[in-house]
Short mmCIF file of C-alpha atoms in Angstrom, two decimals:
data_model
loop_
_atom_site.label_atom_id
_atom_site.label_comp_id
_atom_site.label_asym_id
_atom_site.label_seq_id
_atom_site.Cartn_x
_atom_site.Cartn_y
_atom_site.Cartn_z
CA MET A 1 66.24 72.54 107.70
CA GLY A 2 62.67 71.84 106.25
CA GLY A 3 63.82 69.98 102.97
CA GLY A 4 61.89 66.90 103.85
CA MET A 5 58.75 68.71 104.80
CA ILE A 6 59.22 70.83 101.39
CA LEU A 7 59.58 67.65 99.36
CA VAL A 8 56.56 65.98 100.94
CA LEU A 9 54.28 68.78 100.08
CA LEU A 10 55.61 68.88 96.49
CA LEU A 11 55.36 65.35 95.64
CA PRO A 12 51.67 65.26 95.08
CA LEU A 13 52.37 67.20 92.02
CA PHE A 14 54.24 64.30 90.51
CA VAL A 15 53.17 61.03 92.19
CA SER A 16 49.57 59.48 93.16
CA PRO A 17 48.74 59.95 96.93
CA ALA A 18 49.55 56.32 97.48
CA ALA A 19 53.11 56.88 96.50
CA ILE A 20 54.06 60.19 98.30
CA VAL A 21 55.44 58.53 101.33
CA PRO A 22 57.39 55.67 99.77
CA VAL A 23 59.00 57.98 97.15
CA HIS A 24 59.56 60.17 99.83
CA ALA A 25 61.26 57.52 101.96
CA VAL A 26 63.76 56.69 99.10
CA THR A 27 64.60 60.16 98.33
CA GLN A 28 65.48 61.08 101.98
CA LEU A 29 67.51 57.66 102.18
CA ALA A 30 69.82 59.31 99.57
CA SER A 31 69.73 62.80 101.11
CA ASN A 32 70.43 61.51 104.67
CA GLY A 33 73.00 58.73 103.39
CA SER A 34 74.92 61.43 101.67
CA ARG A 35 75.08 63.85 104.62
CA LEU A 36 76.14 60.96 107.00
CA ALA A 37 78.79 59.88 104.57
CA PHE A 38 80.44 63.36 105.08
CA ASN A 39 80.20 63.05 108.70
CA LEU A 40 80.62 59.54 109.80
CA SER A 41 83.30 59.75 111.89
CA ALA A 42 81.40 62.23 114.14
CA THR A 43 78.46 59.94 114.79
CA CYS A 44 77.56 58.95 118.44
CA TRP A 45 76.85 55.42 118.09
CA SER A 46 75.90 54.65 121.83
CA LEU A 47 72.63 56.28 121.14
CA ILE A 48 71.97 54.16 117.77
CA PRO A 49 70.55 50.95 119.60
CA LEU A 50 67.59 52.44 121.61
CA TYR A 51 66.74 54.70 118.72
CA LEU A 52 66.73 51.62 116.45
CA LEU A 53 64.48 49.62 118.73
CA GLY A 54 62.14 52.38 119.01
CA SER A 55 61.88 52.59 115.19
CA ILE A 56 61.17 49.05 114.79
CA VAL A 57 58.41 49.21 117.48
CA GLY A 58 56.95 52.21 115.82
CA VAL A 59 56.81 50.91 112.20
CA THR A 60 55.36 47.83 113.30
CA VAL A 61 52.46 49.68 114.95
CA PHE A 62 51.81 52.51 112.49
CA SER A 63 51.79 49.97 109.57
CA LEU A 64 48.73 48.57 110.91
CA LEU A 65 46.92 52.03 110.45
CA LEU A 66 48.62 52.37 107.12
CA VAL A 67 47.04 49.36 105.48
CA GLN A 68 43.46 50.60 106.55
CA LEU A 69 43.97 54.11 105.49
CA ASP A 70 42.13 55.69 102.34
CA THR A 71 45.15 56.78 100.48
CA ARG A 72 43.27 59.93 99.21
CA LEU A 73 43.46 61.21 102.80
CA ILE A 74 47.32 60.98 103.03
CA PRO A 75 47.88 64.50 101.41
CA LEU A 76 45.20 65.71 104.00
CA PHE A 77 46.68 64.08 106.76
CA ILE A 78 50.31 65.36 105.83
CA ALA A 79 49.12 69.09 105.33
CA CYS A 80 47.13 69.20 108.57
CA TYR A 81 50.03 67.76 110.61
CA LEU A 82 52.27 70.21 109.30
CA LEU A 83 50.20 73.24 109.96
CA LEU A 84 49.60 71.93 113.50
CA SER A 85 53.47 71.40 114.02
CA LEU A 86 54.17 74.83 112.69
CA TRP A 87 51.68 76.82 114.43
CA SER A 88 50.35 75.05 117.42
CA GLU A 89 51.94 75.90 120.62
CA ARG A 90 50.19 73.10 122.02
CA VAL A 91 51.37 70.41 119.71
CA ASP A 92 54.94 71.87 119.98
CA ARG A 93 54.91 71.45 123.66
CA LEU A 94 53.74 67.88 123.39
CA MET A 95 56.53 66.89 121.05
CA SER A 96 59.03 68.44 123.12
CA ARG A 97 58.12 66.39 125.96
CA PHE A 98 59.45 63.12 124.32
CA GLU A 99 62.95 63.15 125.89
CA ASN A 100 63.60 59.32 125.39
CA PHE A 101 65.45 58.11 122.32
CA PHE A 102 63.17 54.82 122.22
CA VAL A 103 59.98 56.92 122.28
CA VAL A 104 61.45 59.52 119.67
CA GLY A 105 62.53 56.55 117.37
CA ALA A 106 59.24 55.10 117.63
CA LEU A 107 57.28 58.23 116.71
CA GLN A 108 59.72 59.63 114.10
CA SER A 109 59.73 56.44 112.13
CA GLY A 110 55.99 55.41 112.81
CA LEU A 111 54.44 58.75 112.00
CA GLY A 112 56.96 58.85 109.01
CA LEU A 113 54.76 56.13 107.42
CA LEU A 114 51.84 58.53 107.55
CA VAL A 115 53.20 62.15 106.90
CA GLY A 116 56.56 61.38 105.39
CA ALA A 117 58.35 64.30 107.20
CA PRO A 118 57.39 63.90 111.08
CA GLY A 119 59.26 66.98 112.06
CA PRO A 120 62.54 67.35 113.66
CA LEU A 121 61.84 65.25 116.92
CA ALA A 122 65.23 63.55 117.01
CA VAL A 123 67.05 66.70 116.07
CA THR A 124 65.77 68.60 118.96
CA LEU A 125 66.58 65.97 121.52
CA LEU A 126 70.12 65.41 119.94
CA TYR A 127 70.60 69.13 120.42
CA LYS A 128 69.91 68.97 124.21
CA LYS A 129 72.20 65.69 124.63
CA LEU A 130 75.27 66.56 122.39
CA ALA A 131 77.61 69.61 122.44
CA ASP A 132 79.25 69.06 119.13
CA LYS A 133 77.41 70.29 116.02
CA GLU A 134 79.05 67.71 113.67
CA ALA A 135 77.89 65.06 116.14
CA VAL A 136 74.17 66.12 116.11
CA ILE A 137 74.36 66.54 112.06
CA ALA A 138 76.06 62.90 111.68
CA THR A 139 73.93 61.21 114.19
CA ALA A 140 70.59 62.76 113.26
CA SER A 141 71.48 61.66 109.62
CA LEU A 142 71.77 58.20 110.71
CA PHE A 143 68.57 58.33 112.88
CA MET A 144 66.74 59.48 109.90
CA LEU A 145 68.38 56.93 107.51
CA ILE A 146 67.31 54.19 110.02
CA GLY A 147 63.55 55.41 109.63
CA ASN A 148 64.00 55.64 105.95
CA ILE A 149 65.10 51.93 105.70
CA CYS A 150 62.33 51.05 108.07
CA LYS A 151 59.58 52.75 105.94
CA ILE A 152 61.00 51.28 102.73
CA THR A 153 60.86 47.81 104.16
CA VAL A 154 57.24 48.19 105.24
CA PHE A 155 56.13 49.25 101.86
CA VAL A 156 58.13 46.35 100.16
CA VAL A 157 56.41 44.03 102.36
CA ILE A 158 52.98 45.47 101.66
CA GLY A 159 53.53 45.30 97.97
CA PHE A 160 54.25 48.77 96.90
CA ARG A 161 55.86 48.64 93.41
CA PHE A 162 58.67 51.09 93.52
CA SER A 163 59.89 50.14 89.93
CA GLU A 164 56.60 51.93 88.67
CA TYR A 165 58.35 55.22 89.92
CA ALA A 166 61.75 54.69 88.75
CA SER A 167 62.07 57.66 86.73
CA VAL A 168 60.64 59.93 89.29
CA LEU A 169 63.09 58.22 91.90
CA LEU A 170 65.97 58.50 89.78
CA SER A 171 65.24 62.42 89.48
CA THR A 172 64.57 62.82 93.09
CA VAL A 173 67.55 60.92 94.38
CA LEU A 174 69.97 62.75 91.85
CA GLY A 175 68.36 65.96 93.10
CA ALA A 176 68.65 65.16 96.79
CA THR A 177 72.20 64.42 96.41
CA LEU A 178 72.95 67.66 94.34
CA GLY A 179 71.06 69.49 97.27
CA SER A 180 72.86 68.17 99.90
CA TRP A 181 76.33 69.16 98.09
CA LEU A 182 75.05 72.79 97.43
CA GLY A 183 73.35 73.20 100.68
CA THR A 184 76.40 72.53 102.60
CA ARG A 185 77.97 75.22 100.60
CA LEU A 186 75.40 77.70 100.76
CA ARG A 187 74.12 77.60 104.41
CA ALA A 188 76.84 79.52 106.06
CA HIS A 189 75.91 82.79 104.00
CA ILE A 190 72.24 82.76 104.83
CA PRO A 191 71.64 84.38 108.43
CA ALA A 192 69.40 82.41 110.70
CA GLN A 193 66.86 85.18 111.40
CA LEU A 194 66.15 85.22 107.93
CA PHE A 195 66.26 81.72 106.69
CA PHE A 196 63.73 80.17 109.54
CA PRO A 197 60.87 82.66 109.04
CA LEU A 198 61.18 82.04 105.29
CA ILE A 199 61.04 78.29 105.48
CA LYS A 200 58.02 78.49 108.06
CA GLY A 201 56.29 81.05 105.64
CA LEU A 202 56.87 78.59 102.62
CA LEU A 203 55.88 75.33 104.48
CA THR A 204 52.65 77.17 105.54
CA LEU A 205 51.65 78.29 102.14
CA MET A 206 52.51 75.02 100.68
CA ALA A 207 50.50 73.01 103.28
CA LEU A 208 47.48 75.21 102.76
CA TRP A 209 47.53 75.02 99.04
CA ILE A 210 47.90 71.06 99.30
CA LEU A 211 45.20 71.09 101.87
CA PHE A 212 42.66 72.95 99.69
CA ARG A 213 43.48 70.93 96.74
CA SER A 214 43.49 67.65 98.32
CA LEU A 215 39.78 68.54 99.73
CA TYR A 216 38.69 69.66 96.42
CA GLN A 217 39.91 66.45 94.76
CA TYR A 218 38.49 64.09 97.56
CA LEU A 219 35.18 65.77 97.63
CA ASN A 220 34.51 65.76 93.93
#
């Protein structure tokens, strides 16, 4: 929980603004793919077609915005989005209104092109629709995997050169896989009443730091 958001806030330390989202997509492909592999039998396949269709529509629409966006603004956009999603009740209420898997797929995958980690829209809806925890984890992993594949496809089409970041991608993919393995063993030992406030505080501090750092670099 929060791993994708933490990653997207750390990547500006290692890659150019234009590479943040595509590198994030490949890393999360490894993360979600490995998590799905451990829970494949629990996947609720009947929910996939509507979400997949929404994802295709979402990335098609949002890709038009992506090619016109100044890449220097991407870290600013990410930081502002995360701060609003963490602290604005109005934004939180707005996100909670999307109860359709087509709409959630379009927003989750489409917004992911611009902000990398658009928040747990699909997970929130899955918790309302599915009673089994393993089914939620497996289906959410597949949803995210679909979004990652859609994003990577868009960046390949527009000419992003993933090969230039091969060493970074190797490190992040290995780290994501190791993190999934380690997190699975540690999460049962951390109480939720401690874990979630810590994650929210960490994300807030990192978002503020990226916001001010990016503003300084953009204005200078």
